[in-house]
Coordinates of C-alpha atoms in Angstrom, one line a residue:
M1 CA 226.0 10.8 166.9
T2 CA 225.3 14.4 166.0
A3 CA 224.1 17.5 167.9
Q4 CA 220.6 16.5 166.9
T5 CA 220.9 13.1 168.5
A6 CA 222.6 14.1 171.7
P7 CA 221.9 11.6 174.4
R8 CA 219.3 11.3 177.1
W9 CA 220.3 10.2 180.6
N10 CA 219.6 6.8 182.1
L11 CA 218.5 6.4 185.8
T12 CA 217.3 2.8 185.6
N13 CA 220.0 1.8 188.0
V14 CA 218.4 4.0 190.6
Y15 CA 214.8 2.8 190.2
P16 CA 213.1 0.9 187.4
S17 CA 210.3 3.4 187.2
L18 CA 208.3 5.9 189.3
S19 CA 205.7 3.2 189.9
S20 CA 208.2 0.4 190.7
K21 CA 208.3 -1.5 194.0
E22 CA 211.8 -0.3 194.6
Y23 CA 210.8 3.4 194.3
N24 CA 207.8 2.8 196.6
A25 CA 209.9 0.9 199.1
D26 CA 212.3 3.9 199.4
C27 CA 209.4 6.2 199.8
E28 CA 208.2 4.1 202.8
K29 CA 211.8 3.9 204.1
V30 CA 212.3 7.7 204.2
K31 CA 208.9 8.0 206.0
S32 CA 210.2 5.5 208.5
F33 CA 213.4 7.4 209.0
I34 CA 211.3 10.6 209.5
S35 CA 209.3 8.8 212.2
D36 CA 212.5 7.8 213.9
M37 CA 213.8 11.3 213.8
E38 CA 210.5 12.7 215.2
S39 CA 210.9 10.3 218.1
L40 CA 214.4 11.5 218.7
M41 CA 213.3 15.1 218.6
E42 CA 210.6 14.3 221.2
K43 CA 213.3 12.8 223.4
A44 CA 215.5 15.9 222.8
A45 CA 212.6 18.2 223.7
A46 CA 212.3 16.5 227.1
F47 CA 215.9 17.2 227.9
S48 CA 216.8 20.3 229.9
G49 CA 220.2 20.7 228.3
Q50 CA 221.9 20.2 231.6
E51 CA 222.3 16.4 231.3
D52 CA 225.8 15.0 231.3
A53 CA 227.8 15.6 228.2
S54 CA 228.0 11.9 227.2
T55 CA 224.2 11.6 227.3
L56 CA 223.7 14.8 225.2
G57 CA 226.5 13.7 222.8
A58 CA 225.0 10.2 222.3
L59 CA 221.6 11.8 221.4
A60 CA 223.3 14.2 219.0
Q61 CA 225.0 11.3 217.3
E62 CA 221.8 9.4 217.0
M63 CA 220.1 12.4 215.4
I64 CA 223.0 13.0 213.0
A65 CA 222.9 9.3 211.9
C66 CA 219.2 9.4 211.3
Y67 CA 219.3 12.8 209.5
N68 CA 222.1 11.4 207.2
A69 CA 219.8 8.4 206.4
I70 CA 216.9 10.7 205.6
L71 CA 219.1 12.9 203.3
L72 CA 220.5 9.8 201.6
V73 CA 217.2 8.2 200.7
G74 CA 215.2 11.4 200.4
G75 CA 217.9 13.0 198.2
T76 CA 217.8 9.9 195.9
I77 CA 214.0 10.1 195.5
R78 CA 214.1 13.9 194.9
A79 CA 216.8 13.5 192.2
Y80 CA 215.0 10.7 190.5
I81 CA 211.8 12.7 190.3
E82 CA 213.7 15.8 189.1
S83 CA 215.2 13.7 186.3
F84 CA 211.7 13.4 184.8
V85 CA 210.3 16.8 185.7
S86 CA 213.3 18.8 184.4
T87 CA 213.3 17.0 181.0
D88 CA 209.6 16.6 180.4
S89 CA 207.3 19.1 182.2
Y90 CA 204.3 17.4 180.5
N91 CA 204.9 14.2 182.4
Q92 CA 201.8 14.1 184.7
E93 CA 203.0 11.0 186.7
A94 CA 206.2 12.8 187.5
L95 CA 204.4 16.0 188.5
R96 CA 202.1 14.0 190.8
K97 CA 205.1 12.2 192.4
E98 CA 206.8 15.6 192.8
S99 CA 203.8 17.0 194.6
E100 CA 203.5 13.9 196.8
F101 CA 207.2 14.2 197.8
D102 CA 206.9 17.9 198.5
L103 CA 204.8 16.9 201.5
V104 CA 207.6 14.6 202.7
A105 CA 210.1 17.3 202.0
V106 CA 208.2 19.7 204.2
K107 CA 208.5 17.3 207.1
I108 CA 212.3 17.0 206.4
N109 CA 212.6 20.7 206.5
Q110 CA 210.7 20.9 209.7
L111 CA 212.9 18.3 211.3
E112 CA 216.0 20.1 210.1
T113 CA 214.7 23.3 211.8
Q114 CA 214.0 21.4 215.0
L115 CA 217.5 19.9 214.9
L116 CA 219.0 23.3 214.4
G117 CA 217.0 24.7 217.3
W118 CA 218.1 21.9 219.6
I119 CA 221.7 22.3 218.7
G120 CA 221.3 26.0 219.5
K121 CA 219.9 25.1 222.8
V122 CA 223.0 23.0 223.8
K123 CA 225.6 25.1 221.9
E124 CA 227.5 25.9 225.1
R125 CA 227.9 22.2 225.7
L126 CA 229.2 21.3 222.3
P127 CA 232.9 21.1 223.2
E128 CA 232.1 18.7 226.1
M129 CA 229.8 16.7 224.0
I130 CA 232.4 16.2 221.3
Q131 CA 235.0 15.3 223.9
S132 CA 232.7 12.7 225.5
V133 CA 231.5 11.2 222.1
P134 CA 234.6 11.5 219.8
V135 CA 232.7 10.3 216.8
L136 CA 230.9 13.7 216.8
E137 CA 234.2 15.2 215.6
E138 CA 233.3 14.1 212.1
H139 CA 230.4 16.5 212.1
R140 CA 232.0 19.3 214.2
Y141 CA 231.6 21.9 211.5
F142 CA 227.9 21.1 211.0
L143 CA 227.3 21.3 214.8
E144 CA 229.1 24.6 215.2
E145 CA 227.6 26.2 212.1
S146 CA 224.1 25.0 213.1
A147 CA 224.7 26.6 216.5
R148 CA 225.6 29.9 214.8
Q149 CA 222.6 29.8 212.5
S150 CA 220.1 28.8 215.3
R151 CA 219.9 32.5 216.3
Y152 CA 218.0 33.2 213.1
L153 CA 215.1 31.0 213.8
M154 CA 211.5 32.0 214.6
S155 CA 209.7 30.1 217.2
E156 CA 209.3 26.4 216.4
A157 CA 205.5 26.8 215.7
E158 CA 206.2 29.7 213.3
E159 CA 208.9 27.7 211.5
M160 CA 206.7 24.7 211.2
L161 CA 203.9 26.8 209.7
A162 CA 206.3 28.6 207.3
A163 CA 207.5 25.2 206.0
E164 CA 203.9 24.0 205.3
L165 CA 202.8 27.3 203.7
S166 CA 205.8 27.2 201.3
L167 CA 204.0 24.5 199.4
S168 CA 201.3 26.9 198.4
G169 CA 203.6 29.9 198.4
S170 CA 207.2 30.1 197.0
N171 CA 207.4 26.4 196.0
A172 CA 204.2 26.7 193.9
W173 CA 205.4 29.9 192.2
T174 CA 208.8 28.2 191.5
K175 CA 207.0 25.4 189.7
L176 CA 204.8 27.8 187.7
Q177 CA 207.9 29.6 186.4
G178 CA 209.5 26.3 185.5
M179 CA 206.4 25.1 183.8
L180 CA 205.8 28.3 181.8
T181 CA 209.4 28.7 180.6
S182 CA 210.0 25.0 179.7
Q183 CA 206.8 24.8 177.6
A184 CA 207.1 28.2 175.9
S185 CA 208.0 28.0 172.2
V186 CA 208.0 30.4 169.3
E187 CA 208.1 30.2 165.5
I188 CA 211.2 31.7 163.9
E189 CA 213.1 31.5 160.7
V190 CA 216.5 29.8 161.2
D191 CA 218.8 29.0 158.3
G192 CA 216.1 29.7 155.7
E193 CA 213.5 27.5 157.4
L194 CA 210.6 28.4 159.6
K195 CA 210.9 26.4 162.9
R196 CA 209.1 26.2 166.2
L197 CA 211.8 26.4 168.9
P198 CA 211.4 25.7 172.6
S199 CA 212.7 28.6 174.7
P200 CA 216.1 26.9 175.5
A201 CA 216.8 26.6 171.8
L202 CA 215.6 30.1 171.2
I203 CA 218.0 31.4 173.9
N204 CA 220.9 29.4 172.2
L205 CA 220.4 31.5 169.0
R206 CA 222.3 34.2 170.8
S207 CA 225.5 32.4 169.7
H208 CA 224.3 31.7 166.1
P209 CA 227.0 32.6 163.5
D210 CA 224.5 34.7 161.5
G211 CA 223.8 38.2 162.8
E212 CA 220.3 38.5 161.4
T213 CA 219.3 35.2 163.0
R214 CA 220.7 36.5 166.3
K215 CA 218.6 39.7 165.9
R216 CA 215.5 37.7 165.0
G217 CA 216.0 35.6 168.1
Y218 CA 216.3 38.7 170.3
E219 CA 213.1 40.1 168.8
A220 CA 211.3 36.7 169.2
E221 CA 212.4 36.6 172.9
D222 CA 210.9 40.0 173.4
K223 CA 207.6 38.8 172.0
L224 CA 207.7 35.5 173.9
W225 CA 208.5 37.0 177.3
T226 CA 206.1 39.9 176.8
S227 CA 203.3 37.3 176.5
L228 CA 204.3 35.7 179.8
K229 CA 205.2 38.8 181.8
V230 CA 202.1 38.8 184.0
P231 CA 202.4 35.3 185.5
L232 CA 206.2 35.5 185.7
S233 CA 206.1 38.9 187.5
A234 CA 203.5 37.5 189.9
A235 CA 205.8 34.6 190.6
L236 CA 208.8 36.8 191.3
N237 CA 206.8 39.2 193.5
S238 CA 205.3 36.4 195.5
I239 CA 208.7 34.6 196.1
K240 CA 210.6 37.8 197.0
G241 CA 207.7 39.0 199.2
E242 CA 207.7 35.7 201.2
V243 CA 211.5 35.8 201.6
N244 CA 211.4 39.4 202.9
V245 CA 208.8 38.5 205.5
L246 CA 210.8 35.5 206.7
N247 CA 214.1 37.3 206.8
R248 CA 212.5 40.1 208.9
R249 CA 210.9 37.6 211.3
R250 CA 214.1 35.7 211.6
G251 CA 216.1 38.8 212.5
R252 CA 218.2 39.0 209.4
E253 CA 219.9 42.3 208.6
D254 CA 218.8 42.2 205.0
A255 CA 218.2 39.9 202.1
V256 CA 221.9 39.5 201.4
H257 CA 222.5 38.4 205.0
S258 CA 221.1 34.9 204.7
A259 CA 222.8 34.4 201.3
I260 CA 226.2 35.3 202.8
D261 CA 225.7 32.7 205.5
A262 CA 224.5 30.1 203.0
A263 CA 227.7 30.8 201.0
H264 CA 229.9 30.2 204.1
I265 CA 231.6 33.5 203.7
D266 CA 231.4 36.9 205.5
R267 CA 230.6 40.4 204.3
Q268 CA 234.3 41.4 204.3
S269 CA 235.0 38.7 201.8
L270 CA 232.0 39.6 199.7
E271 CA 232.8 43.3 199.7
A272 CA 236.5 42.6 198.8
M273 CA 235.4 40.6 195.8
L274 CA 232.7 43.0 194.7
G275 CA 235.0 45.9 194.9
A276 CA 237.6 44.2 192.7
M277 CA 234.8 43.3 190.3
R278 CA 233.6 46.9 190.0
D279 CA 237.1 48.1 189.3
S280 CA 237.4 45.6 186.4
F281 CA 234.4 47.0 184.5
P282 CA 236.4 49.4 182.3
M283 CA 238.7 46.5 181.3
F284 CA 235.7 44.4 180.2
R285 CA 234.2 47.4 178.4
R286 CA 237.4 47.5 176.3
Y287 CA 236.7 43.9 175.3
F288 CA 233.0 44.7 174.4
K289 CA 234.1 47.7 172.3
A290 CA 236.8 45.7 170.5
K291 CA 234.2 43.0 169.7
A292 CA 231.8 45.6 168.3
K293 CA 234.6 47.0 166.1
Y294 CA 235.4 43.5 164.8
L295 CA 231.7 42.9 164.0
G296 CA 231.5 46.3 162.2
K297 CA 229.3 48.0 164.8
E298 CA 229.7 51.3 166.7
K299 CA 228.3 49.7 169.8
L300 CA 227.5 46.1 170.7
P301 CA 223.7 45.3 170.8
W302 CA 222.7 42.5 173.2
W303 CA 222.1 40.1 170.4
D304 CA 225.7 40.3 169.4
L305 CA 227.1 39.8 172.9
F306 CA 227.4 36.1 172.4
A307 CA 228.3 36.2 168.7
P308 CA 231.1 33.9 167.7
V309 CA 234.3 35.6 166.7
G310 CA 237.2 34.2 164.8
E311 CA 237.3 30.7 163.4
V312 CA 236.1 28.1 165.8
K313 CA 234.4 24.8 165.2
S314 CA 230.7 25.4 165.8
D315 CA 229.2 22.0 164.7
Y316 CA 230.6 19.6 167.2
S317 CA 228.9 16.3 167.3
F318 CA 228.4 15.0 170.8
I319 CA 231.0 12.4 170.3
E320 CA 233.5 15.0 169.2
A321 CA 232.7 17.1 172.3
R322 CA 233.3 14.1 174.4
E323 CA 236.7 13.4 173.0
V324 CA 237.8 17.0 173.4
I325 CA 236.8 16.9 177.1
L326 CA 238.3 13.5 177.8
R327 CA 241.6 14.3 176.1
N328 CA 242.1 17.5 178.1
F329 CA 240.8 16.2 181.4
G330 CA 243.4 13.5 181.1
R331 CA 246.2 16.0 180.8
F332 CA 245.1 17.5 184.1
A333 CA 244.6 14.3 186.1
P334 CA 243.8 10.6 185.3
Q335 CA 241.2 10.6 188.1
L336 CA 239.2 13.4 186.3
E337 CA 239.4 11.7 182.9
A338 CA 238.3 8.3 184.4
F339 CA 235.3 10.0 186.1
A340 CA 234.2 11.8 182.9
R341 CA 234.6 8.6 180.8
N342 CA 232.4 6.7 183.2
A343 CA 229.8 9.5 183.0
F344 CA 229.8 9.4 179.2
E345 CA 229.8 5.6 178.9
H346 CA 226.9 5.1 181.4
N347 CA 224.6 7.8 180.1
W348 CA 224.7 10.2 183.0
I349 CA 224.1 13.1 180.6
D350 CA 220.8 14.4 179.1
A351 CA 222.0 16.8 176.3
E352 CA 219.2 16.7 173.8
Q353 CA 217.2 19.9 173.2
R354 CA 213.4 19.2 173.2
D355 CA 210.1 20.7 174.1
G356 CA 209.2 20.4 177.7
K357 CA 212.8 20.4 178.9
R358 CA 214.0 23.2 181.1
G359 CA 216.7 25.5 179.7
G360 CA 220.3 26.0 180.9
A361 CA 222.3 23.2 182.5
F362 CA 222.9 21.7 185.9
C363 CA 224.4 18.7 187.7
M364 CA 222.6 16.8 190.4
E365 CA 223.9 14.3 192.9
V366 CA 222.0 10.9 193.1
P367 CA 223.3 9.8 196.5
G368 CA 221.7 6.4 196.7
V369 CA 224.0 5.2 193.9
G370 CA 226.9 7.5 194.5
E371 CA 226.6 9.1 191.1
S372 CA 225.6 12.4 189.4
R373 CA 223.4 13.3 186.4
I374 CA 224.0 16.2 184.1
L375 CA 221.4 18.2 182.1
S376 CA 222.5 20.4 179.2
N377 CA 221.0 21.7 175.9
F378 CA 223.7 20.7 173.5
D379 CA 223.6 22.5 170.1
G380 CA 227.1 21.6 168.7
S381 CA 228.6 25.0 169.6
F382 CA 232.0 25.5 171.3
D383 CA 230.1 27.2 174.2
Q384 CA 228.1 24.0 174.8
V385 CA 231.3 21.9 174.9
S386 CA 232.5 24.3 177.6
T387 CA 229.2 23.9 179.4
L388 CA 229.6 20.1 179.4
A389 CA 233.0 20.4 180.9
H390 CA 231.6 22.8 183.5
E391 CA 228.8 20.4 184.6
L392 CA 231.2 17.4 184.6
G393 CA 233.3 19.4 187.0
H394 CA 230.3 19.5 189.4
G395 CA 230.0 15.8 189.0
F396 CA 233.7 15.2 189.7
H397 CA 233.3 17.3 192.9
N398 CA 230.5 15.0 194.0
D399 CA 232.6 12.0 193.1
C400 CA 235.6 13.2 195.2
A401 CA 233.3 13.4 198.3
V402 CA 231.8 10.0 197.6
K403 CA 235.2 8.3 197.2
A404 CA 236.4 10.0 200.4
G405 CA 233.4 8.3 202.3
K406 CA 231.8 11.6 203.3
T407 CA 228.3 11.5 204.8
E408 CA 225.4 13.5 203.3
I409 CA 225.8 16.2 205.9
Q410 CA 229.6 16.4 205.2
K411 CA 229.0 16.6 201.5
F412 CA 226.8 19.7 201.7
T413 CA 228.7 22.4 199.8
P414 CA 228.0 26.1 199.7
M415 CA 227.5 27.6 196.2
T416 CA 230.7 29.6 196.5
L417 CA 232.8 26.4 196.6
A418 CA 230.4 24.3 194.5
E419 CA 231.4 26.4 191.5
T420 CA 235.1 25.8 192.0
A421 CA 235.5 22.4 190.3
S422 CA 233.1 23.4 187.4
I423 CA 235.1 26.5 186.6
M424 CA 238.3 24.6 186.9
C425 CA 237.2 22.1 184.4
E426 CA 236.1 24.8 181.9
T427 CA 239.5 26.4 182.3
I428 CA 241.3 23.1 181.8
V429 CA 239.5 22.6 178.4
T430 CA 239.7 26.1 177.0
S431 CA 243.3 26.7 178.2
A432 CA 244.4 23.4 176.6
L433 CA 242.7 24.3 173.3
L434 CA 244.3 27.7 173.3
E435 CA 247.7 26.1 173.4
E436 CA 246.9 24.0 170.3
V437 CA 245.8 26.8 168.0
T438 CA 247.7 27.2 164.7
N439 CA 246.5 30.6 163.5
P440 CA 245.4 34.0 164.9
Q441 CA 241.7 33.5 164.1
Q442 CA 241.6 30.2 166.1
E443 CA 243.3 32.0 169.0
L444 CA 240.8 34.8 168.7
A445 CA 237.9 32.4 168.8
I446 CA 239.1 30.7 172.0
L447 CA 239.9 34.0 173.6
E448 CA 236.4 35.1 172.7
S449 CA 234.9 32.1 174.5
Q450 CA 237.1 32.7 177.6
L451 CA 236.3 36.4 177.7
N452 CA 232.6 35.9 177.1
G453 CA 232.6 33.5 180.0
D454 CA 234.7 35.9 182.2
S455 CA 232.5 38.8 181.4
Q456 CA 229.3 36.9 182.2
V457 CA 230.5 35.8 185.7
I458 CA 231.9 39.2 186.5
V459 CA 230.0 42.0 184.7
D460 CA 226.7 40.2 184.1
I461 CA 226.7 38.5 187.5
Y462 CA 227.2 41.9 189.2
S463 CA 224.2 43.2 187.2
R464 CA 222.2 40.3 188.5
Y465 CA 223.3 41.0 192.0
L466 CA 222.3 44.7 191.7
F467 CA 219.0 43.6 190.2
E468 CA 218.1 41.2 192.9
K469 CA 219.1 43.5 195.6
E470 CA 216.9 46.3 194.3
V471 CA 214.0 44.0 193.7
F472 CA 214.2 42.8 197.4
E473 CA 214.4 46.4 198.6
N474 CA 211.5 47.7 196.4
R475 CA 209.4 44.6 197.3
E476 CA 209.5 45.7 200.9
K477 CA 207.5 48.8 199.9
T478 CA 205.2 47.6 197.1
E479 CA 204.4 44.9 194.5
L480 CA 206.3 45.5 191.3
N481 CA 204.7 45.2 187.8
A482 CA 206.6 43.6 184.9
D483 CA 207.6 46.9 183.4
E484 CA 209.1 48.1 186.7
I485 CA 211.0 44.8 187.0
C486 CA 212.3 45.3 183.4
E487 CA 213.4 48.8 184.2
I488 CA 215.4 47.6 187.3
M489 CA 217.1 45.0 185.1
E490 CA 218.0 47.5 182.4
N491 CA 219.4 49.9 185.0
A492 CA 221.5 47.2 186.5
Q493 CA 222.9 46.3 183.1
K494 CA 223.7 50.0 182.4
A495 CA 225.5 50.3 185.7
T496 CA 227.8 47.3 184.9
Y497 CA 228.1 47.1 181.1
G498 CA 228.1 50.9 180.8
D499 CA 229.2 52.2 177.4
G500 CA 230.4 48.7 176.5
L501 CA 227.0 47.9 175.0
D502 CA 224.4 49.8 173.0
E503 CA 222.0 50.9 175.7
R504 CA 219.1 50.9 173.2
Y505 CA 219.3 47.1 173.0
L506 CA 219.9 45.6 176.4
Q507 CA 218.1 42.4 177.7
K508 CA 215.4 43.6 180.1
W509 CA 213.8 40.1 180.1
M510 CA 216.7 38.4 181.7
W511 CA 214.7 37.9 184.9
T512 CA 212.0 35.8 183.2
W513 CA 213.7 32.6 182.2
K514 CA 216.6 32.5 184.8
P515 CA 215.4 30.0 187.5
H516 CA 218.0 31.6 189.9
Y517 CA 215.6 34.3 190.9
Y518 CA 212.7 32.0 191.6
S519 CA 213.8 30.1 194.8
G520 CA 212.3 30.8 198.2
G521 CA 215.2 28.9 199.9
L522 CA 218.2 30.4 198.1
S523 CA 218.5 34.0 197.2
F524 CA 221.3 35.8 195.4
Y525 CA 222.1 32.8 193.2
N526 CA 224.6 35.1 191.5
F527 CA 227.7 36.3 193.4
P528 CA 228.7 32.7 194.3
Y529 CA 229.4 32.2 190.5
A530 CA 231.9 35.1 190.5
F531 CA 233.5 33.7 193.7
G532 CA 233.8 30.2 192.1
H533 CA 235.2 31.7 188.9
L534 CA 237.9 33.8 190.6
F535 CA 238.7 31.2 193.2
A536 CA 239.2 28.6 190.5
T537 CA 241.2 31.0 188.4
G538 CA 243.6 31.5 191.4
L539 CA 243.8 27.7 192.0
Y540 CA 244.5 27.1 188.3
A541 CA 247.4 29.5 188.6
I542 CA 248.8 27.5 191.5
Y543 CA 248.3 24.3 189.5
Q544 CA 250.4 25.9 186.7
Q545 CA 253.2 26.5 189.2
R546 CA 253.1 23.1 191.0
G547 CA 252.0 20.8 188.3
A548 CA 250.9 17.2 189.2
E549 CA 251.7 17.6 192.9
F550 CA 248.8 20.1 193.1
V551 CA 246.2 17.4 192.1
P552 CA 246.0 15.4 195.4
D553 CA 245.6 18.7 197.4
Y554 CA 242.9 19.8 195.0
I555 CA 241.0 16.6 195.3
H556 CA 241.2 16.7 199.1
L557 CA 239.9 20.3 198.9
L558 CA 236.9 19.2 196.8
A559 CA 236.1 16.3 199.3
S560 CA 236.2 18.8 202.2
T561 CA 234.1 21.7 200.9
G562 CA 231.3 21.0 203.3
E563 CA 233.5 20.8 206.4
A564 CA 235.0 24.3 206.8
P565 CA 234.3 28.0 205.9
A566 CA 235.5 29.1 202.5
A567 CA 238.2 31.3 204.1
D568 CA 239.7 28.4 206.0
L569 CA 239.8 26.1 202.9
A570 CA 241.3 28.9 200.8
A571 CA 244.0 29.4 203.4
R572 CA 245.3 25.9 202.7
F573 CA 246.6 27.3 199.4
G574 CA 247.9 30.5 200.9
I575 CA 244.8 32.5 199.7
D576 CA 243.3 35.3 201.8
I577 CA 239.8 35.9 200.4
R578 CA 239.1 38.8 202.8
T579 CA 241.5 41.1 201.0
R580 CA 241.2 42.5 197.5
K581 CA 244.6 41.4 196.4
F582 CA 243.6 37.8 195.7
W583 CA 240.5 38.9 193.7
E584 CA 242.5 41.5 191.7
D585 CA 245.2 39.0 190.9
S586 CA 242.7 36.6 189.5
L587 CA 241.1 39.3 187.4
R588 CA 244.5 40.1 185.9
V589 CA 244.2 36.8 184.0
S590 CA 241.1 38.3 182.2
E591 CA 243.0 41.6 181.7
K592 CA 245.8 39.8 179.8
R593 CA 243.2 38.1 177.7
V594 CA 241.6 41.4 176.9
E595 CA 245.0 42.9 175.9
R596 CA 245.7 40.0 173.5
Y597 CA 242.1 40.0 172.1
C598 CA 242.4 43.7 171.3
E599 CA 245.8 43.1 169.6
L600 CA 244.2 40.4 167.4
V601 CA 241.1 42.4 166.3
S602 CA 243.0 45.7 165.7

């Protein structure tokens, strides 16, 4: 098997097909559960809230059980549809099924809002209810967090209307962005041959070993995204405009407010982390300048930001990538290796690059079968080996919760903690390979991979945070045209990369193909990556001290990420995320890498 024949995933154990009787039966089943939940909500609406605690507790438990059933079946259907849509945006049957299920999803969202509202109504009675119905203890965090968030609801009628309108609003714009970027392609000369590349493969040229090819890729991206800037800027404006209106109506302080709550952290923790990140920019700029010097440049243009440095294998077959991952996962924990081996052997991974497939990579849970599926765009590079390790980390996280018998509600994990296992798995692989190097050029290549990743989740993520914050603020005043959006992106990159890059050649089009900006339900899909990276770095340092005895505690942490705030979970390991010291200590790992990198290239 080669990079060109990387595998496609298999979901036939979920349903035989989108038109199968099994799929249709589950569609009817989830509708039945929704009907049951609607009846429970009608019953709840008739309650005054002054009923005895055991009566209220019993009703709460019924609703939680029903909601878990909806999430289990509905989540399975959604993941199955996504497996087709994300890998083939030309698939009309899948697109039709997605549209049909969107109507069901709206009802689920509406019921979630009603449940949240009811919990808020009885929030003062929750301690009595849990005492009277002890089984509610299993979902205490969900109940208490729902009570806290209930204060940011509009009236029930307004919330119901907002959910329905999202189908023709943010949800529709999200689909448009995905459709346009997954089907976009361009002709470009690569390795002496004129090829038509889909946008994910074009973006992957950023790490091509030939500098002229990287530059041509940069120029081709400019032409491609210029041709799509009008519909993509319309999508971004519409989504951010909708979110602004809803945040204002719900009483949110600003656009960041809901993102912080969704991340299960507080502003103090966010500001402590961001402050440490800002202070690290000069250190990362030393790395960028050292890389420019190595490449014979005065300053680093964007197309050289991901250029390979040193001697690293760049033509991994998928089988070779698999063996590298399994070998090093096994050194960390047999449970991690066993999970990854099962994922490889049962075709849980879709790694082939092809037209109609979305760019980037992700891992999705398929709850009905207790499994995950991983999408990547494997091109044989070392970076893509790291990406596979990253996404398998997400899958292992899901697996820990499944093996612990967690419910769908308990399994919900905020992005801040969702990135922990993935970054840990990347670190396991790259750190192990670094220990195996036999010459300075191999060491340099692995350090380059580590520092490139570090800089992306610290420097670039901060630029994305600044970009999205300014877009939200400006969108409150007016609609932004594509050129204005590009200017905001370039300014954000100048503020973070500084003199580390050639400011004549930044990447103003970063906002076009990143799906992170195009979600009506999840804003600031950026700083949680930095949180996950630095938190995992801190945990890896603890693992290095404690060795194998760390693993059971770590697995327990992964199984519990939906059941406590991030600060409480971090405290289990003696970590205080509200102070800058932890974040600064984690960033010192990158500082040591930069120092060694500069020594090797001098």
